[in-house]
Amino acid sequence: MRQPKFIDLRGFLSFQILHELSKKPLCGDELAAIIGQRKGAKLTPGTIYPALKALRKTKLVQHKKTGRKKMYRLTQTGTNEYKISRDNLESFFKNLLKK
């Protein structure tokens, strides 16, 4: 999918991470692959891991080491925040795109 030149989707990375983790726990590489595929561009570790660190710092995400991988999952606070954010974004875009 061609990305529009006038819309910057970088601000949605945290939401996209919360969205994917609302489905199931994932490691950073899996998150980068899923989000990168949707975005149409590869996400680098320098993009995904600082975002995960910020989400951990705000207690929305936690991780558990499994071998060499860290599996990330939403906390209860993260689940609540994701639902609120999802509902607000859905409402915003519905209202924005009303004809």
Coordinates of C-alpha atoms in Angstrom, one line a residue:
M1 CA 0.0 0.0 0.0
R2 CA 1.4 3.4 -1.0
Q3 CA 1.8 5.8 2.0
P4 CA 0.5 9.3 1.5
K5 CA 3.2 12.0 1.7
F6 CA 1.1 14.4 3.7
I7 CA 0.1 12.1 6.6
D8 CA 2.6 11.3 9.3
L9 CA 1.7 8.1 11.0
R10 CA 4.6 8.0 13.4
G11 CA 2.5 9.3 16.3
F12 CA 0.4 6.2 16.2
L13 CA 3.3 3.8 17.0
S14 CA 2.3 3.5 20.7
F15 CA -1.3 2.9 19.8
Q16 CA -0.3 0.3 17.3
I17 CA 1.8 -1.5 19.9
L18 CA -1.1 -1.5 22.4
H19 CA -3.4 -2.7 19.6
E20 CA -1.2 -5.7 18.7
L21 CA -0.6 -6.6 22.4
S22 CA -4.3 -6.5 23.1
K23 CA -4.5 -9.6 20.9
K24 CA -1.7 -11.6 22.4
P25 CA 1.8 -11.3 24.0
L26 CA 4.6 -10.6 21.5
C27 CA 8.3 -10.0 21.4
G28 CA 9.8 -6.8 20.0
D29 CA 10.8 -8.5 16.7
E30 CA 7.3 -9.8 16.2
L31 CA 5.8 -6.4 16.9
A32 CA 8.2 -4.7 14.5
A33 CA 7.4 -7.2 11.8
I34 CA 3.6 -6.9 12.2
I35 CA 3.5 -3.1 12.4
G36 CA 6.1 -2.8 9.7
Q37 CA 4.1 -5.0 7.4
R38 CA 1.0 -2.9 8.0
K39 CA 2.9 0.3 7.5
G40 CA 4.7 -0.9 4.4
A41 CA 8.1 -0.2 5.8
K42 CA 10.5 -2.1 8.1
L43 CA 10.6 -0.9 11.7
T44 CA 14.1 -0.8 13.2
P45 CA 15.0 -1.8 16.7
G46 CA 15.8 1.9 17.3
T47 CA 12.1 2.7 16.6
I48 CA 10.3 -0.2 18.4
Y49 CA 12.3 -0.6 21.6
P50 CA 12.3 3.0 22.8
A51 CA 8.5 3.0 22.3
L52 CA 8.2 -0.2 24.3
K53 CA 10.5 1.2 27.0
A54 CA 8.2 4.3 27.2
L55 CA 5.1 2.1 27.5
R56 CA 6.8 0.1 30.2
K57 CA 7.7 3.2 32.1
T58 CA 4.1 4.4 32.1
K59 CA 3.0 0.9 33.3
L60 CA 0.9 0.2 30.2
V61 CA 3.1 -2.8 29.1
Q62 CA 5.2 -5.3 31.0
H63 CA 7.6 -7.9 29.8
K64 CA 8.7 -11.4 30.9
K65 CA 12.0 -12.9 29.8
T66 CA 11.6 -16.2 28.0
G67 CA 15.0 -17.5 27.1
R68 CA 16.7 -14.7 25.1
K69 CA 13.4 -13.0 24.2
K70 CA 11.3 -10.6 26.2
M71 CA 7.6 -11.2 25.7
Y72 CA 5.6 -8.0 26.1
R73 CA 2.0 -7.9 27.2
L74 CA -0.5 -5.3 28.3
T75 CA -1.0 -4.6 32.0
Q76 CA -4.6 -4.1 33.2
T77 CA -3.9 -0.3 33.0
G78 CA -2.6 -0.8 29.5
T79 CA -5.8 -2.7 28.5
N80 CA -8.0 0.0 29.9
E81 CA -5.9 2.7 28.2
Y82 CA -6.0 0.9 24.9
K83 CA -9.8 0.6 25.0
I84 CA -10.3 4.3 25.8
S85 CA -7.8 5.3 23.1
R86 CA -9.4 2.9 20.5
D87 CA -12.9 4.3 21.3
N88 CA -11.7 7.9 21.1
L89 CA -9.9 7.3 17.8
E90 CA -12.8 5.5 16.3
S91 CA -15.2 8.3 17.3
F92 CA -12.8 10.9 16.0
F93 CA -12.4 9.4 12.6
K94 CA -16.1 8.6 12.2
N95 CA -16.9 12.2 12.9
L96 CA -14.1 13.5 10.7
L97 CA -15.1 11.4 7.7
K98 CA -18.9 12.0 8.0
K99 CA -20.3 13.3 4.8

